[in-house]
CSV table of C-alpha atoms (C1' of nucleotides) in Angstrom, one decimal:
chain,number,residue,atom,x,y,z
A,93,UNK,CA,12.1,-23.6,15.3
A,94,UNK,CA,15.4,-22.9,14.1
A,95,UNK,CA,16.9,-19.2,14.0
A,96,UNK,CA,16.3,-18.4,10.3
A,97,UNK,CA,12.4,-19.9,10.3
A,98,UNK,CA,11.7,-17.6,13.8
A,99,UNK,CA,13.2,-14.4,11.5
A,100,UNK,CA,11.4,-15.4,8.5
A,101,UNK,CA,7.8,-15.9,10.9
A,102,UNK,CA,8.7,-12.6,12.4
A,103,UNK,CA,9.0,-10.5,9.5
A,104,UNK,CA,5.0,-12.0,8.7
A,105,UNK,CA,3.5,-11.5,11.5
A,106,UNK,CA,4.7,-7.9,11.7
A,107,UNK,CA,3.3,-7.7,8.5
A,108,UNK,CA,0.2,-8.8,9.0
A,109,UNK,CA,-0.3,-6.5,12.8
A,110,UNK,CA,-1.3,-3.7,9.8
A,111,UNK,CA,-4.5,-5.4,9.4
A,112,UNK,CA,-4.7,-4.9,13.4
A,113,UNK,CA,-3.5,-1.4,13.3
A,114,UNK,CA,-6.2,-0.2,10.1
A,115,UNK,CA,-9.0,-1.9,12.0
A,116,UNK,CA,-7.8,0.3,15.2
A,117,UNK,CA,-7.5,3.5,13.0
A,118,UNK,CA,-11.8,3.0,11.9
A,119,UNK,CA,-12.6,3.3,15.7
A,120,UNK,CA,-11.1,7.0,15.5
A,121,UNK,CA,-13.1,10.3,14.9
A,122,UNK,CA,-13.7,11.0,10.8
A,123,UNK,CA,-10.8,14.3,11.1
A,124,UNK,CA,-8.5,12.5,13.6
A,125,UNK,CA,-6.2,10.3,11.6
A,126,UNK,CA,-3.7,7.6,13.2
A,127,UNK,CA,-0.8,9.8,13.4
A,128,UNK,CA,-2.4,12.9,15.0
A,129,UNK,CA,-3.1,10.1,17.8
A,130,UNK,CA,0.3,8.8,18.2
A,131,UNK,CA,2.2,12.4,17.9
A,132,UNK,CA,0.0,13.7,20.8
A,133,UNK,CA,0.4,10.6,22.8
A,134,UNK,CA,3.7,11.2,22.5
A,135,UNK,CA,3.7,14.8,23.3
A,136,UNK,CA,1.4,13.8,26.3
A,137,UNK,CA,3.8,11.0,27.6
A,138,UNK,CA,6.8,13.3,26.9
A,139,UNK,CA,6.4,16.9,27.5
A,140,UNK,CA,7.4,19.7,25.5
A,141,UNK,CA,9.7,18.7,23.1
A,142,UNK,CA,10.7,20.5,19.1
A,143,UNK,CA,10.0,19.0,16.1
A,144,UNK,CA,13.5,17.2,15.1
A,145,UNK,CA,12.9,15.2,18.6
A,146,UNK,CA,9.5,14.6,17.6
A,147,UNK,CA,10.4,13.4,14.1
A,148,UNK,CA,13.2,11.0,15.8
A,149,UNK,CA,10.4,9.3,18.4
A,150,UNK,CA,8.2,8.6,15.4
A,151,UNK,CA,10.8,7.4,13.5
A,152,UNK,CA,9.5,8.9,10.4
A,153,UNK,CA,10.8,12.0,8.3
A,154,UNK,CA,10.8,15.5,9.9
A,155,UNK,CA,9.2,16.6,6.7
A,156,UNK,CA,6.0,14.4,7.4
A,157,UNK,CA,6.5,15.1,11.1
A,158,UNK,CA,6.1,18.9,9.8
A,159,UNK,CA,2.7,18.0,8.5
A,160,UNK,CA,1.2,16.0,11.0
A,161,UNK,CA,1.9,18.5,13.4
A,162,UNK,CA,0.1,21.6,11.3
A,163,UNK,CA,-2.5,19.5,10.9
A,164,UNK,CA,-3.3,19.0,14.7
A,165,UNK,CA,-2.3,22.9,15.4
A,166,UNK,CA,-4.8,23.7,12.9
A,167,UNK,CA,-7.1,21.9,14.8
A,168,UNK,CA,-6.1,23.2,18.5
A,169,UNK,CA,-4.5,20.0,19.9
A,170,UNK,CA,-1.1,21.2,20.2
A,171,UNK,CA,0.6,24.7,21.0
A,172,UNK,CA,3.7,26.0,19.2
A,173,UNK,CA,5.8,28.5,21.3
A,174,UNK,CA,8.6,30.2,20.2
A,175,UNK,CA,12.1,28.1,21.8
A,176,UNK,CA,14.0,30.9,23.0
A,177,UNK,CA,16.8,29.3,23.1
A,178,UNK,CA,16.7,28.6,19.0
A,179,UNK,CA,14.3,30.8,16.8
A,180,UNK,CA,14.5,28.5,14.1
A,181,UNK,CA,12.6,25.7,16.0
A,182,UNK,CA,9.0,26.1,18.1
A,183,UNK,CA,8.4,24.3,21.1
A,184,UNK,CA,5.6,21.5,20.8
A,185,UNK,CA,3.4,21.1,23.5
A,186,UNK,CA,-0.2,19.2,24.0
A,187,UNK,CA,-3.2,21.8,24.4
A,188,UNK,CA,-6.1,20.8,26.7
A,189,UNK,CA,-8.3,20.1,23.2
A,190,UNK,CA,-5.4,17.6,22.3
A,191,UNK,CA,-5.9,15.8,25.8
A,192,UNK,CA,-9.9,15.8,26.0
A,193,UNK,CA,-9.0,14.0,22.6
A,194,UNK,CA,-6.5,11.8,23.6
A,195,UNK,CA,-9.0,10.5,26.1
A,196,UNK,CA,-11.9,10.0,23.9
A,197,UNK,CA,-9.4,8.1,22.0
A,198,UNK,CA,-8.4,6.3,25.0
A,199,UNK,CA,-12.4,5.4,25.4
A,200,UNK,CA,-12.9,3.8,22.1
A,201,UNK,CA,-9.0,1.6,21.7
A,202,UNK,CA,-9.8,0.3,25.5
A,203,UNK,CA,-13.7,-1.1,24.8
A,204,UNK,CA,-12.1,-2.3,21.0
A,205,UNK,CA,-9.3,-4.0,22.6
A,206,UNK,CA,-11.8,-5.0,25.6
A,207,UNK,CA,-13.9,-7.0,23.2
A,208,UNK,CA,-11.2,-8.8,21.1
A,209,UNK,CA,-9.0,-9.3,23.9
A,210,UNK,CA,-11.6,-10.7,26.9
A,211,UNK,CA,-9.9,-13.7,27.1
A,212,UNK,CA,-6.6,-12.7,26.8
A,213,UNK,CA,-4.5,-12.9,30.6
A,214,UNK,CA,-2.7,-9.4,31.8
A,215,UNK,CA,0.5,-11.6,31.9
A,216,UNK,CA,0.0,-12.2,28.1
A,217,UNK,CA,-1.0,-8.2,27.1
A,218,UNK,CA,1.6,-7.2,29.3
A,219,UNK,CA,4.3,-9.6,27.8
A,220,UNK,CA,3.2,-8.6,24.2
A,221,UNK,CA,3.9,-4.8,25.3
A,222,UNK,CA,7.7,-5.3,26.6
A,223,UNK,CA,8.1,-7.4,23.6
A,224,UNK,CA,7.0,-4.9,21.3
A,225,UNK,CA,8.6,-2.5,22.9
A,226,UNK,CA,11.7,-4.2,23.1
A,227,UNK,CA,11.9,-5.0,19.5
A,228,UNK,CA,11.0,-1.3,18.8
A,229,UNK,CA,14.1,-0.5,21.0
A,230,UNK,CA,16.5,-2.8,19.0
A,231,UNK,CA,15.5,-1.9,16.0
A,232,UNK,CA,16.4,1.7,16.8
A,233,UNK,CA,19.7,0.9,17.9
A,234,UNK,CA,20.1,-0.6,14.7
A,235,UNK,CA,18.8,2.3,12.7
A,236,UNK,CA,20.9,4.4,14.8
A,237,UNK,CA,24.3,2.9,14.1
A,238,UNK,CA,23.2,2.3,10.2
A,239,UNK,CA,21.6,5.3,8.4
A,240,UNK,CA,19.3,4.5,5.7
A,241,UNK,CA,20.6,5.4,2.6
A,242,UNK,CA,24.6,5.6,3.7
A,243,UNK,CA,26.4,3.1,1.5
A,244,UNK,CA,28.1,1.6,4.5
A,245,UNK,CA,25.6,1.0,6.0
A,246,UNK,CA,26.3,-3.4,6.1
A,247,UNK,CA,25.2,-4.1,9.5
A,248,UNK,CA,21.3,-4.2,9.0
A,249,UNK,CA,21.4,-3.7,5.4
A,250,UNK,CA,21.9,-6.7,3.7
A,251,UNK,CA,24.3,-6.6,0.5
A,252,UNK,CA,21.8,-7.2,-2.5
A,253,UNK,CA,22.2,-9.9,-4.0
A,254,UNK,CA,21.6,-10.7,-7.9
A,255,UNK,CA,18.0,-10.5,-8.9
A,256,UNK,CA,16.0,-11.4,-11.7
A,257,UNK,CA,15.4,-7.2,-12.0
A,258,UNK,CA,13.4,-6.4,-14.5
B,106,UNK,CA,-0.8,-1.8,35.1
B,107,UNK,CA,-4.1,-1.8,35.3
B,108,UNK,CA,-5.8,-3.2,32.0
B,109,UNK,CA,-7.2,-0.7,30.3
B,110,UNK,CA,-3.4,1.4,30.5
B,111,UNK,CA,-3.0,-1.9,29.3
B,112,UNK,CA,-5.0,-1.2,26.1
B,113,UNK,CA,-3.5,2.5,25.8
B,114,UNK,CA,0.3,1.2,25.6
B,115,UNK,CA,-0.3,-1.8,23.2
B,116,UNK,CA,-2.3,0.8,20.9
B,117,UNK,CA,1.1,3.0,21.1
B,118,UNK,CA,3.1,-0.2,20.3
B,119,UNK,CA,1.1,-1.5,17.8
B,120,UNK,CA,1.6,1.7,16.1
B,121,UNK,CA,5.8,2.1,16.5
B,122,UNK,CA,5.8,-1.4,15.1
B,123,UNK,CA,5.0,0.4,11.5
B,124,UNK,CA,8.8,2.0,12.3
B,125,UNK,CA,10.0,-1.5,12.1
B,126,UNK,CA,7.9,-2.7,9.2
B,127,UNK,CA,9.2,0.3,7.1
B,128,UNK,CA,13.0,-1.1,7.8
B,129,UNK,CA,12.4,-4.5,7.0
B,130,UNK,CA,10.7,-2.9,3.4
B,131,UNK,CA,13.9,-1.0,2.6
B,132,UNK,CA,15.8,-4.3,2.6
B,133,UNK,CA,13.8,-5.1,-0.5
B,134,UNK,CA,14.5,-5.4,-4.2
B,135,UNK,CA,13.3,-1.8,-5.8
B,136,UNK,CA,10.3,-3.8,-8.1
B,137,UNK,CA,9.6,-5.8,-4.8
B,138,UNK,CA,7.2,-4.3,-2.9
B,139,UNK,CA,6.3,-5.5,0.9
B,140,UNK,CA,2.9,-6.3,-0.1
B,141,UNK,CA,4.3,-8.4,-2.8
B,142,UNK,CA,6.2,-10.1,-0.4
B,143,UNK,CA,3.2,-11.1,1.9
B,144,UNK,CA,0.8,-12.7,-0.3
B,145,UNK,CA,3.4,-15.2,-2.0
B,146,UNK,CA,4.5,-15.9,1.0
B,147,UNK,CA,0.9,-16.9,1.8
B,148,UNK,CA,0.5,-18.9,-1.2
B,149,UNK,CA,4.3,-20.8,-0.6
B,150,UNK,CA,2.2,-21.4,2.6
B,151,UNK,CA,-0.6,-22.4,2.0
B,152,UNK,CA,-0.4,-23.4,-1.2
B,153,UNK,CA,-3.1,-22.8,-4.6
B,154,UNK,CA,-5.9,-20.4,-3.6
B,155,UNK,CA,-8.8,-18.0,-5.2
B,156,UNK,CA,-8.7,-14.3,-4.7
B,157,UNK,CA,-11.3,-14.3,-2.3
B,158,UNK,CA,-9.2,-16.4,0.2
B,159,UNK,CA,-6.2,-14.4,-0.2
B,160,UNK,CA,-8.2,-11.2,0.2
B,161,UNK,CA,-9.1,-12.6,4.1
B,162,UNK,CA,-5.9,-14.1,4.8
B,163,UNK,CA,-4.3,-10.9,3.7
B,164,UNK,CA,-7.3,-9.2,6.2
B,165,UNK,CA,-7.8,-6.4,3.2
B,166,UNK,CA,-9.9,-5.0,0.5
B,167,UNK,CA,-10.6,-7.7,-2.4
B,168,UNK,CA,-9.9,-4.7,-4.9
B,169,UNK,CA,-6.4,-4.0,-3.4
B,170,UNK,CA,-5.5,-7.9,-3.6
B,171,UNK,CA,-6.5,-7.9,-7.0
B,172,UNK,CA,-4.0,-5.2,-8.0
B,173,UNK,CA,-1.0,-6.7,-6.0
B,174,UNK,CA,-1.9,-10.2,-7.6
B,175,UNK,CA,-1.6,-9.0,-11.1
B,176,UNK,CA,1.8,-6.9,-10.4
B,177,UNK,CA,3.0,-10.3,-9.0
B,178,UNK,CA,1.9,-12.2,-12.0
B,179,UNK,CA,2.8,-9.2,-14.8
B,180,UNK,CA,6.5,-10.2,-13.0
B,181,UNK,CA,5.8,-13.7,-13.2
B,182,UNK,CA,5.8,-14.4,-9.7
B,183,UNK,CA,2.4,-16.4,-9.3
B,184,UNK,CA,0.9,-18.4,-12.0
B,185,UNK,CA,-3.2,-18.1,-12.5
B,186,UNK,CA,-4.9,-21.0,-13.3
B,187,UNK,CA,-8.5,-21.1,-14.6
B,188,UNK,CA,-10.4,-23.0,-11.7
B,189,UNK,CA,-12.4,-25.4,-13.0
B,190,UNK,CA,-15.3,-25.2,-10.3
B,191,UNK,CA,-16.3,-21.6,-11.3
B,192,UNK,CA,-15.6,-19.9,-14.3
B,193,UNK,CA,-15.3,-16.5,-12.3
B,194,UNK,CA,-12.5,-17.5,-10.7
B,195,UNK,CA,-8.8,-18.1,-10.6
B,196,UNK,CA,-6.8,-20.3,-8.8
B,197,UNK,CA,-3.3,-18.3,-7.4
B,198,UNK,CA,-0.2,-20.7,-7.0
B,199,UNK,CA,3.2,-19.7,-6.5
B,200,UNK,CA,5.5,-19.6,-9.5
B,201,UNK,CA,9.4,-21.1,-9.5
B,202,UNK,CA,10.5,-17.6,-9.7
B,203,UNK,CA,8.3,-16.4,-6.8
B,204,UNK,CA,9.6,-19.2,-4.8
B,205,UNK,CA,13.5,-17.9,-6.0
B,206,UNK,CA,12.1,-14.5,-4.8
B,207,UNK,CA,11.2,-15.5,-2.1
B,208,UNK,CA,14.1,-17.0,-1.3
B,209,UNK,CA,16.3,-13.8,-1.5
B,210,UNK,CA,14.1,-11.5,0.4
B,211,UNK,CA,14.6,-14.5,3.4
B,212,UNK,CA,18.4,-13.8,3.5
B,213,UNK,CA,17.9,-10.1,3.5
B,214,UNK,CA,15.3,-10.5,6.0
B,215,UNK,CA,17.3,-12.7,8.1
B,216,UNK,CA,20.8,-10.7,8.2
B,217,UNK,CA,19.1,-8.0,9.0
B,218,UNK,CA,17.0,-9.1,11.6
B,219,UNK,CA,20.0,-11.2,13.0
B,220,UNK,CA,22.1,-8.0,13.2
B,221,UNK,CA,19.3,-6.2,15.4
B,222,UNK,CA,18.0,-8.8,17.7
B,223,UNK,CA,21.1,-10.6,18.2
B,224,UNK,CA,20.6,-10.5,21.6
B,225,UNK,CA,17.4,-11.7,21.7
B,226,UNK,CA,16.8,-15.3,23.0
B,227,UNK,CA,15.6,-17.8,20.6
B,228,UNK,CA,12.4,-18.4,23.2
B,229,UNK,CA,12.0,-14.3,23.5
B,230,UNK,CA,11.6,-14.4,19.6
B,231,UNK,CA,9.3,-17.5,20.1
B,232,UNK,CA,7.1,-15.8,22.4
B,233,UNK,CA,7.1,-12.4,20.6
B,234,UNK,CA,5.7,-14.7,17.4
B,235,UNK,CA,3.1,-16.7,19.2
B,236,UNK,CA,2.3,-13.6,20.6
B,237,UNK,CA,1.5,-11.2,17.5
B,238,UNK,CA,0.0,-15.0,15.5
B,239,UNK,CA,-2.5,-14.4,18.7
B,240,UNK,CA,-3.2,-11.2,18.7
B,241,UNK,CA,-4.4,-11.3,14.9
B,242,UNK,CA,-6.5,-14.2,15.6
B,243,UNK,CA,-8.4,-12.2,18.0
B,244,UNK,CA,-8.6,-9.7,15.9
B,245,UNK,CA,-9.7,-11.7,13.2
B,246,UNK,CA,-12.4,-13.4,15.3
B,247,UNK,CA,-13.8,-10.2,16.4
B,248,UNK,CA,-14.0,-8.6,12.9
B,249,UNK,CA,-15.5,-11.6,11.8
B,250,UNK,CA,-18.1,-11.0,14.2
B,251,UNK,CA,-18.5,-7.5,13.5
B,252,UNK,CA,-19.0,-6.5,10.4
B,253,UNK,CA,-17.0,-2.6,9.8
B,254,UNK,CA,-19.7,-0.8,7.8
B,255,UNK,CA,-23.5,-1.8,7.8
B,256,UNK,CA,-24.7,-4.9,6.1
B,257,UNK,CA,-21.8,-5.0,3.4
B,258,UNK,CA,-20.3,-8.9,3.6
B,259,UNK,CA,-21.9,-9.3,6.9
B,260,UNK,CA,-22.7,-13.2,7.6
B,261,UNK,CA,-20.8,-14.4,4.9
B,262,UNK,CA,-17.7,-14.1,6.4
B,263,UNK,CA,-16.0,-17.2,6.9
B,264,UNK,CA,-14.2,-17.4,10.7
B,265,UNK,CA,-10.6,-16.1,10.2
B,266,UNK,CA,-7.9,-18.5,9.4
B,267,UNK,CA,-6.2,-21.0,12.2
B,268,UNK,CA,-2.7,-19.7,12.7
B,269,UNK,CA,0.0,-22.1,12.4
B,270,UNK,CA,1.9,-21.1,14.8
B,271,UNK,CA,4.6,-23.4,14.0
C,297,DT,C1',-30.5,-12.0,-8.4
C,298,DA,C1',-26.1,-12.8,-6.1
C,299,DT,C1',-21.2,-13.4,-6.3
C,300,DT,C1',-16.1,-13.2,-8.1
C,301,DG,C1',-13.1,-10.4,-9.7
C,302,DT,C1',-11.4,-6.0,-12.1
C,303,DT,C1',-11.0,-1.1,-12.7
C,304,DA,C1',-11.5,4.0,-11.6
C,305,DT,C1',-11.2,7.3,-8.1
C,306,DA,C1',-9.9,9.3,-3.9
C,307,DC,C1',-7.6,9.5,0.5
C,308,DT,C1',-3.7,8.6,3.8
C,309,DC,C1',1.0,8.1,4.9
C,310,DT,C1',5.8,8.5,3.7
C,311,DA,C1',10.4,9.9,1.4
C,312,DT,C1',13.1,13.1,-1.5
C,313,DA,C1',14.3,17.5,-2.8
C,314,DA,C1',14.1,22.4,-3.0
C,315,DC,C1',13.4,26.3,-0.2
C,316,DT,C1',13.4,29.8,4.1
C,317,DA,C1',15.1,31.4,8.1
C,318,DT,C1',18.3,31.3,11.7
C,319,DA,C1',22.7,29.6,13.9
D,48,DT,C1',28.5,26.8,5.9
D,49,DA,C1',25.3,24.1,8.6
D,50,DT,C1',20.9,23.2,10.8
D,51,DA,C1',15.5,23.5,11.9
D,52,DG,C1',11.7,23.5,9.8
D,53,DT,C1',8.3,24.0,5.7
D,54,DT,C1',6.4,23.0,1.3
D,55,DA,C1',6.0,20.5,-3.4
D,56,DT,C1',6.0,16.4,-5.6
D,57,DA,C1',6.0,11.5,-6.2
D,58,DG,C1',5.2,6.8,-4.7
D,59,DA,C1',3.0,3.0,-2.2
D,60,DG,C1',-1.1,1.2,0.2
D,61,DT,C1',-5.9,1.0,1.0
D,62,DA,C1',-11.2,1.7,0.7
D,63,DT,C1',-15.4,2.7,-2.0
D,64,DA,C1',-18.1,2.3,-5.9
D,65,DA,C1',-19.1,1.1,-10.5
D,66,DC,C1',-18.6,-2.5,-13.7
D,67,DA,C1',-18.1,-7.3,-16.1
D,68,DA,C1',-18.7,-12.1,-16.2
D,69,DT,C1',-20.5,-16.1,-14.3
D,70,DA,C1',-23.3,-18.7,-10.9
DNA sequence: TATTGTTATACTCTATAACTATA
DNA sequence: TATAGTTATAGAGTATAACAATA
C-alpha cells in the first residue's frame, strides 16, 4: 500500500474505534460517564497533579477538564487540596471511592474485552497498545510544536485549499 | 503484562485515540463535518447502499445516519435514488462532488498525518491499520452477538461487515 | 403486523469567551 | 499584566421514542 492510501486507511479506522469506544462506555455505571474514568485513571497512574496538567494529559480544554473534575469531586472520587505553593490552583488527587471505582471499572472493560478479544494473541493486544500509544505520542508532539488556532501553524495543518463552500 | 492489565491499558488507549480523532477533524472544511466524512467515504467504498447498511457499517443509531445523510445530500454530496425493490427505501451513492470532497479532505488528511508520523515505518503504519480493522471486527462480531438493550433488533442483525484490510 | 426511514427530544462531550482570584 | 481555574453558551454527535409509509 502506498504512503497516501496507509494515511487515508488510517484516518478510517480511527474513525470508526468510536463505535468501539461508545460500546465500552454502556458497560459503565448509569452516573459514571467515560471521562470521569479516564481522568481518574490518570490521576491513579499519575499522582497528584493540578488541573492545567490534567487538562494537557487529556488533551482536551482546561475548561471541560474543570467540569469533569467537579463532577467526580461531587461525587467523592477525587480530593482537591489547596497547592501551597499557588493558591490559585488545587491539587488533584484520587480518593479511595475513586479507586474502589476504578476497579469496578476495571471488572467490567477486562470480562468485555475478554469476550470479544478470546482469540486475540498477547503479542497482538500488546502490539496494538505500543502502537496506539505511539501514535498518541506523535501526535502530541505535533500538537505541541503547532497550536490549534495560531495562523502559522503549517506543519500539521494543512493550507486549505479552495472549496466548493457553501 | 499480564492480560487483563492488558485490557486496562488498551481501554486507556482506546480512549486518548479521541485526542487524535479531534486533530484530524480540525483539518476539515467548516461545513464538513467528520461524520460527513466517514459515511462517503463508505459509499466511495463500497459503492450504492440503503440506510440500513450504512447505519451498521457506520456501527450507529439508524436515526443519527439519517440526519448526517440528508446534511450530505442538502450539500449535494450523495445522490438518493428511489430503490426499486422497496418503495421504503433509498439507495445512497456517492455524488461527483462528494468524490471532489473527498478528494480534498485526503490531502489535508495526508499532510497532516505525514508531518506527525514521519518517522513511522511504512510496515508500523501497516500493522497499526490491520490492527484497529481487527479490533472492530471483533467488536462487531461480539455486538452482533449481543444485542445492547433487551430484545430491540436482536436476531436480525446481520454478522458485521468483512474488513478489507487492503 | 413488521420494517424502513424520518423527526423530536434529551443527554454527553467539547471549544470559545467572559469572568474571578491570585501571581 | 499574566496566569489558574470557573462558568455560560453554543455546537457536534448519539440514543430513545414516536411517527409515517410501505411490505
Amino acid at each position: 500500500m502506498a504512503r497516501q492510501e496507509q494515511y487515508e486507511e488510517l484516518a478510517k479506522q480511527l474513525s470508526s474505534v468510536a463505535a468501539v469506544r461508545r460500546d465500552l462506555a454502556r458497560l459503565l455505571p448509569p452516573d459514571c460517564s467515560p471521562a470521569s474514568v479516564i481522568l481518574l485513571a490518570l490521576l491513579r497512574q499519575y499522582g497528584e497533579m493540578r488541573m492545567s496538567r490534567l487538562a494537557e494529559l487529556l488533551a482536551i480544554d482546561m475548561s471541560v477538564t474543570s467540569r469533569h473534575v467537579a463532577y467526580c469531586a461531587a461525587r467523592g472520587w477525587l480530593d482537591r487540596q489547596p497547592d501551597p505553593a499557588d493558591r490559585r490552583s488545587r491539587l488533584l488527587r484520587l480518593s479511595p471511592d475513586g479507586e474502589e471505582l476504578l476497579g469496578q471499572v476495571s471488572v467490567r472493560y477486562t470480562q468485555a474485552l475478554a469476550a470479544c478479544l478470546k482469540d486475540w494473541s498477547d503479542d497482538d493486544v500488546g502490539t496494538l497498545i505500543d502502537l496506539l500509544a505511539r501514535l498518541r505520542a506523535s501526535f502530541g508532539d505535533c500538537r505541541a510544536r503547532t497550536p490549534h488556532q495560531s495562523a502559522a501553524g503549517a506543519d500539521c495543518h494543512a493550507p486549505a485549499p479552495q472549496l466548493p463552500a457553501q
